[in-house]
Tab-separated table of C-alpha atoms in Angstrom:
chain	number	residue	atom	x	y	z
A	1	MET	CA	0.000	0.000	0.000
A	2	THR	CA	2.310	2.729	-1.284
A	3	SER	CA	-0.277	5.413	-0.545
A	4	VAL	CA	-0.218	4.675	3.202
A	5	PRO	CA	2.670	6.483	4.939
A	6	THR	CA	5.007	4.527	7.187
A	7	ILE	CA	5.734	6.250	10.480
A	8	PRO	CA	9.059	6.191	12.382
A	9	PRO	CA	9.796	3.656	15.136
A	10	PRO	CA	10.100	4.691	18.789
A	11	HIS	CA	13.336	5.879	20.363
A	12	PRO	CA	15.743	2.914	20.174
A	13	ASP	CA	17.413	3.429	23.552
A	14	PRO	CA	15.404	5.578	25.982
A	15	ARG	CA	17.329	6.605	29.048
A	16	VAL	CA	16.543	5.487	32.570
A	17	PRO	CA	14.626	8.429	34.068
A	18	SER	CA	15.959	10.399	37.004
A	19	PHE	CA	12.547	10.351	38.688
A	20	LYS	CA	11.684	6.991	40.240
A	21	LEU	CA	8.059	6.047	39.686
A	22	PRO	CA	6.259	4.793	42.819
A	23	PRO	CA	5.241	1.130	43.086
A	24	GLY	CA	2.113	0.317	41.119
A	25	SER	CA	2.560	3.171	38.644
A	26	CYS	CA	0.407	2.841	35.532
A	27	ASP	CA	1.016	4.011	31.973
A	28	THR	CA	-2.616	4.641	31.001
A	29	HIS	CA	-2.061	5.338	27.309
A	30	CYS	CA	0.219	3.146	25.237
A	31	HIS	CA	-0.066	0.923	22.194
A	32	ILE	CA	1.168	-2.374	20.837
A	33	PHE	CA	1.653	-2.638	17.072
A	34	GLY	CA	1.728	-6.129	15.612
A	35	PRO	CA	3.726	-8.020	14.781
A	36	ASP	CA	1.903	-7.703	11.481
A	37	ARG	CA	2.285	-11.427	10.727
A	38	LEU	CA	0.211	-12.249	13.845
A	39	TYR	CA	-1.998	-9.169	14.118
A	40	PRO	CA	-2.349	-7.749	10.601
A	41	TYR	CA	-2.844	-4.047	10.057
A	42	VAL	CA	-6.128	-3.260	8.352
A	43	PRO	CA	-6.057	-2.147	4.705
A	44	GLU	CA	-7.902	1.107	5.431
A	45	ARG	CA	-5.365	2.290	8.036
A	46	PRO	CA	-4.216	5.919	7.836
A	47	TYR	CA	-0.584	4.981	8.499
A	48	THR	CA	1.630	1.907	8.746
A	49	PRO	CA	3.601	1.566	11.985
A	50	PRO	CA	6.799	-0.411	12.365
A	51	ASP	CA	6.068	-3.427	14.543
A	52	ALA	CA	6.241	-2.534	18.247
A	53	PRO	CA	5.270	-5.867	19.799
A	54	LEU	CA	4.652	-6.989	23.357
A	55	GLU	CA	8.339	-7.804	24.014
A	56	MET	CA	9.397	-4.219	23.192
A	57	PHE	CA	6.477	-2.898	25.233
A	58	ARG	CA	7.556	-4.866	28.304
A	59	ALA	CA	11.208	-3.868	27.919
A	60	LEU	CA	10.299	-0.178	27.746
A	61	HIS	CA	8.189	-0.346	30.893
A	62	ASP	CA	10.857	-2.314	32.742
A	63	ARG	CA	13.353	0.426	31.945
A	64	LEU	CA	11.012	3.202	33.040
A	65	GLY	CA	9.787	1.471	36.207
A	66	VAL	CA	6.165	1.124	35.051
A	67	GLU	CA	4.300	-1.792	36.648
A	68	ARG	CA	0.831	-1.491	35.112
A	69	ALA	CA	-0.452	-0.389	31.736
A	70	VAL	CA	-3.603	0.371	29.791
A	71	ILE	CA	-3.201	-0.637	26.151
A	72	VAL	CA	-5.240	1.475	23.778
A	73	ASN	CA	-6.000	-0.283	20.515
A	74	ALA	CA	-4.726	1.995	17.782
A	75	THR	CA	-6.127	2.849	14.365
A	76	PRO	CA	-3.908	0.503	12.271
A	77	HIS	CA	-5.556	-2.524	13.904
A	78	GLY	CA	-9.066	-1.301	13.126
A	79	ARG	CA	-11.775	-3.146	15.056
A	80	ASP	CA	-9.563	-6.216	15.651
A	81	ASN	CA	-8.838	-6.056	19.387
A	82	ARG	CA	-6.874	-9.295	19.664
A	83	VAL	CA	-3.504	-7.573	20.027
A	84	VAL	CA	-4.778	-5.908	23.211
A	85	ALA	CA	-6.715	-8.871	24.616
A	86	ASP	CA	-3.799	-11.265	24.086
A	87	ALA	CA	-1.370	-8.934	25.871
A	88	ILE	CA	-3.760	-8.573	28.813
A	89	ALA	CA	-4.087	-12.352	29.032
A	90	GLN	CA	-0.313	-12.662	29.442
A	91	SER	CA	0.050	-9.856	31.987
A	92	GLY	CA	-0.933	-11.502	35.248
A	93	GLY	CA	-3.484	-8.777	35.928
A	94	ARG	CA	-1.075	-5.907	35.254
A	95	TYR	CA	-2.679	-4.737	31.993
A	96	LYS	CA	-6.099	-3.445	31.017
A	97	GLY	CA	-7.288	-2.261	27.632
A	98	ILE	CA	-9.337	0.157	25.553
A	99	ALA	CA	-11.024	-1.323	22.483
A	100	ASN	CA	-12.164	-0.052	19.119
A	101	VAL	CA	-15.781	-1.075	18.536
A	102	ASP	CA	-18.683	-0.141	16.291
A	103	GLU	CA	-22.315	-1.122	15.899
A	104	THR	CA	-21.429	-4.435	14.243
A	105	PHE	CA	-20.403	-5.730	17.701
A	106	ASP	CA	-23.235	-7.596	19.360
A	107	ASP	CA	-23.753	-7.731	23.127
A	108	ARG	CA	-21.989	-11.084	23.415
A	109	GLN	CA	-18.871	-9.710	21.725
A	110	LEU	CA	-18.854	-6.691	24.006
A	111	ARG	CA	-19.189	-8.947	27.069
A	112	GLU	CA	-16.290	-11.062	25.831
A	113	LEU	CA	-14.132	-7.959	25.539
A	114	ALA	CA	-15.096	-6.956	29.076
A	115	GLU	CA	-14.199	-10.426	30.336
A	116	ALA	CA	-10.839	-10.097	28.562
A	117	GLY	CA	-9.958	-6.979	30.570
A	118	ILE	CA	-11.263	-4.209	28.325
A	119	GLU	CA	-12.522	-1.244	30.365
A	120	GLY	CA	-13.704	1.154	27.668
A	121	CYS	CA	-13.816	2.032	23.992
A	122	ARG	CA	-12.257	4.853	22.020
A	123	PHE	CA	-13.577	7.410	19.586
A	124	THR	CA	-11.306	9.669	17.570
A	125	PHE	CA	-12.262	13.180	16.524
A	126	LEU	CA	-9.121	13.968	14.524
A	127	PRO	CA	-9.721	14.115	10.777
A	128	ARG	CA	-6.182	12.894	10.028
A	129	LEU	CA	-7.055	9.546	11.652
A	130	GLY	CA	-10.130	8.983	9.486
A	131	LYS	CA	-13.663	10.226	9.224
A	132	LEU	CA	-15.268	11.654	12.351
A	133	PRO	CA	-17.635	9.418	14.339
A	134	ASP	CA	-21.310	9.174	13.440
A	135	MET	CA	-22.716	10.798	16.566
A	136	SER	CA	-25.992	8.891	16.513
A	137	ALA	CA	-24.004	5.641	16.423
A	138	PHE	CA	-21.756	7.039	19.166
A	139	ASP	CA	-24.799	7.643	21.383
A	140	ARG	CA	-26.138	4.126	20.807
A	141	ILE	CA	-22.791	2.488	21.570
A	142	VAL	CA	-22.383	4.530	24.743
A	143	GLU	CA	-25.808	3.395	25.941
A	144	ARG	CA	-24.840	-0.236	25.328
A	145	ILE	CA	-21.485	-0.084	27.127
A	146	ALA	CA	-22.905	1.627	30.194
A	147	GLY	CA	-24.079	-1.710	31.557
A	148	LEU	CA	-20.526	-3.064	31.356
A	149	GLY	CA	-19.186	-0.307	33.586
A	150	TRP	CA	-17.028	0.959	30.731
A	151	HIS	CA	-16.017	4.542	30.033
A	152	VAL	CA	-15.380	6.216	26.683
A	153	ASP	CA	-11.937	7.410	25.671
A	154	LEU	CA	-12.092	10.494	23.440
A	155	TYR	CA	-9.317	11.827	21.258
A	156	LEU	CA	-11.009	15.199	21.110
A	157	PRO	CA	-9.126	18.457	20.514
A	158	ALA	CA	-9.810	21.031	23.214
A	159	THR	CA	-10.847	23.500	20.527
A	160	LEU	CA	-13.965	21.352	19.988
A	161	ILE	CA	-14.962	21.193	23.665
A	162	PRO	CA	-17.391	24.135	23.533
A	163	GLU	CA	-19.256	22.377	20.720
A	164	PHE	CA	-19.313	19.007	22.468
A	165	ARG	CA	-19.698	20.127	26.090
A	166	PRO	CA	-23.511	19.681	26.287
A	167	ARG	CA	-23.264	16.152	24.896
A	168	LEU	CA	-20.390	15.258	27.219
A	169	MET	CA	-22.175	16.619	30.275
A	170	ASN	CA	-25.150	14.382	29.442
A	171	LEU	CA	-23.220	11.169	28.869
A	172	PRO	CA	-24.370	8.228	31.020
A	173	VAL	CA	-20.762	7.057	31.510
A	174	SER	CA	-17.433	8.545	32.520
A	175	TYR	CA	-15.203	9.808	29.732
A	176	VAL	CA	-11.486	10.402	29.370
A	177	LEU	CA	-10.002	13.152	27.195
A	178	ASP	CA	-6.680	12.155	25.662
A	179	HIS	CA	-3.415	14.075	25.554
A	180	MET	CA	-4.459	17.273	27.347
A	181	GLY	CA	-6.783	18.080	24.465
A	182	VAL	CA	-3.737	18.441	22.146
A	183	ILE	CA	-3.559	22.139	22.916
A	184	ASP	CA	-0.723	24.377	21.641
A	185	ALA	CA	1.724	25.184	24.444
A	186	SER	CA	2.833	28.366	22.706
A	187	GLN	CA	-0.669	29.847	23.076
A	188	GLY	CA	-0.483	29.997	26.873
A	189	LEU	CA	-2.714	28.899	29.724
A	190	GLU	CA	-5.433	31.382	28.774
A	191	GLN	CA	-6.033	29.998	25.275
A	192	PRO	CA	-9.786	29.353	24.866
A	193	GLY	CA	-9.473	25.626	24.270
A	194	PHE	CA	-7.452	25.024	27.424
A	195	VAL	CA	-9.776	27.201	29.498
A	196	ALA	CA	-12.710	25.157	28.157
A	197	LEU	CA	-10.888	21.941	29.068
A	198	LEU	CA	-10.196	23.111	32.617
A	199	ASP	CA	-13.786	24.277	33.057
A	200	LEU	CA	-15.177	20.948	31.876
A	201	LEU	CA	-12.805	19.019	34.139
A	202	ARG	CA	-13.868	21.080	37.154
A	203	ASP	CA	-17.572	21.062	36.346
A	204	ASP	CA	-18.224	17.439	35.368
A	205	GLU	CA	-17.397	14.621	37.795
A	206	LYS	CA	-17.536	12.182	34.866
A	207	CYS	CA	-14.642	13.929	33.105
A	208	TRP	CA	-11.069	12.611	33.329
A	209	VAL	CA	-7.996	13.888	31.463
A	210	LYS	CA	-4.780	12.190	30.429
A	211	VAL	CA	-1.704	14.263	31.153
A	212	SER	CA	0.153	12.691	28.264
A	213	CYS	CA	1.799	13.314	24.915
A	214	PRO	CA	3.786	16.505	25.623
A	215	GLU	CA	5.626	15.955	22.342
A	216	ARG	CA	2.400	16.807	20.483
A	217	ILE	CA	1.776	19.933	22.553
A	218	SER	CA	5.256	21.382	22.995
A	219	ARG	CA	6.607	24.078	20.714
A	220	ALA	CA	9.980	24.231	22.487
A	221	GLY	CA	10.918	20.590	21.843
A	222	PRO	CA	12.618	18.084	24.173
A	223	PRO	CA	12.522	17.813	27.155
A	224	PHE	CA	9.119	19.527	26.681
A	225	HIS	CA	9.247	21.703	29.800
A	226	ASP	CA	6.954	24.251	28.155
A	227	VAL	CA	4.137	21.701	28.650
A	228	ALA	CA	4.646	21.399	32.423
A	229	PRO	CA	2.404	24.371	33.382
A	230	PHE	CA	-0.498	22.838	31.454
A	231	GLY	CA	-0.100	19.449	33.092
A	232	ARG	CA	0.163	21.051	36.507
A	233	ALA	CA	-2.977	23.146	35.934
A	234	LEU	CA	-4.940	20.018	35.012
A	235	VAL	CA	-3.648	18.087	38.025
A	236	GLU	CA	-4.542	20.970	40.336
A	237	ALA	CA	-8.027	21.306	38.801
A	238	ALA	CA	-9.034	17.691	39.530
A	239	PRO	CA	-6.328	15.677	41.296
A	240	ASP	CA	-8.655	12.664	41.601
A	241	ARG	CA	-9.450	12.526	37.864
A	242	VAL	CA	-6.132	12.897	36.074
A	243	LEU	CA	-4.089	10.099	34.519
A	244	TRP	CA	-0.575	9.812	33.112
A	245	GLY	CA	0.619	7.973	30.032
A	246	THR	CA	3.491	7.787	27.552
A	247	ASP	CA	1.668	7.158	24.226
A	248	TRP	CA	4.497	4.737	23.352
A	249	PRO	CA	5.451	3.954	20.581
A	250	HIS	CA	4.444	7.518	19.680
A	251	PRO	CA	2.633	7.322	16.340
A	252	ASN	CA	2.535	10.436	14.144
A	253	VAL	CA	4.452	12.728	16.478
A	254	PRO	CA	6.294	15.880	15.339
A	255	VAL	CA	9.416	14.801	17.239
A	256	MET	CA	10.178	11.340	18.632
A	257	PRO	CA	10.542	11.644	22.425
A	258	ASP	CA	12.899	9.880	24.773
A	259	ASP	CA	10.537	8.159	27.215
A	260	GLY	CA	12.913	8.952	30.067
A	261	ASP	CA	12.112	12.626	29.463
A	262	LEU	CA	8.389	11.860	29.721
A	263	VAL	CA	8.792	10.244	33.137
A	264	ASP	CA	10.926	13.134	34.359
A	265	LEU	CA	8.076	15.542	33.606
A	266	VAL	CA	5.882	13.850	36.238
A	267	PRO	CA	7.249	15.773	39.259
A	268	LEU	CA	6.756	19.004	37.283
A	269	TYR	CA	3.091	18.117	36.754
A	270	ALA	CA	2.618	16.981	40.361
A	271	PRO	CA	5.308	18.293	42.764
A	272	ASP	CA	3.560	16.861	45.823
A	273	PRO	CA	4.172	13.118	46.447
A	274	ALA	CA	0.572	12.521	47.568
A	275	THR	CA	-0.741	14.035	44.333
A	276	ARG	CA	1.730	11.976	42.293
A	277	GLN	CA	0.409	8.863	44.019
A	278	LYS	CA	-3.080	9.747	42.784
A	279	LEU	CA	-1.921	10.549	39.255
A	280	LEU	CA	0.210	7.445	38.821
A	281	VAL	CA	-1.391	4.784	41.022
A	282	ASP	CA	-4.687	5.523	42.765
A	283	ASN	CA	-6.631	7.127	39.922
A	284	PRO	CA	-5.846	4.485	37.270
A	285	THR	CA	-6.489	1.708	39.781
A	286	ARG	CA	-9.963	3.120	40.370
A	287	LEU	CA	-10.973	3.994	36.805
A	288	PHE	CA	-9.611	0.861	35.150
A	289	ARG	CA	-10.623	-1.416	38.015
A	290	PHE	CA	-7.255	-3.022	38.646
A	291	GLY	CA	-7.163	-5.672	41.311
A	292	PRO	CA	-5.080	-5.419	44.487
């Protein structure tokens, strides 16, 4: 498929971070790609990733000191969630997952995903990753997953929050907004999209935000310190409903990050150890229903 761009692989040798993650820390947004021979990429994918299989995934987390993870099924795998379910099955309870589903999934298939350790499903509102969701189908799927105790994961730019706020406020389930709403760090804390994100996070107890993906938000480049004030503002706004993640292996990023840099941003987002415990351990344990 020559028309489908191939994206770069992750950093080949990320450094051991200076900041030591506390026991039970969870990377709540990361992906596994392939291997393609076992988990083929779908023909209609918007990009082709280099394989980033479970062995690489485990090695990265071992280096960083991550003990738990939430694997988000990414666009190249389409609605085939086996790559996530199989990794969870081999994790000894340390992994959970977010699936890609649509209305072709019947209730039995959704229950099977739940039994496999899936805790939610994802919808993407970025045109570069394909057509936007059919909102009537979105509403019907959300109604169906509510009985499973799932939440919805939304890759929704903060600039769209004013348009979507009424619908989000009325959702029957919790929802998680990815990657700090992919705001632009150069536009400052008072940019309308970020203000709308903070307001929604404060106003709606169902709203959670992932303090993740600084490489998409930064305009200064590594080690992405220009993103720290945004992460800290989100953590301060709702310390019980923020999550941290790496987005490894970093598909479609403007600059490939060193994952050691991403870990070392954590104390800038949450200087207080008790707040870091919530961000890294307590909040993901509660939302994703990890066992003891």
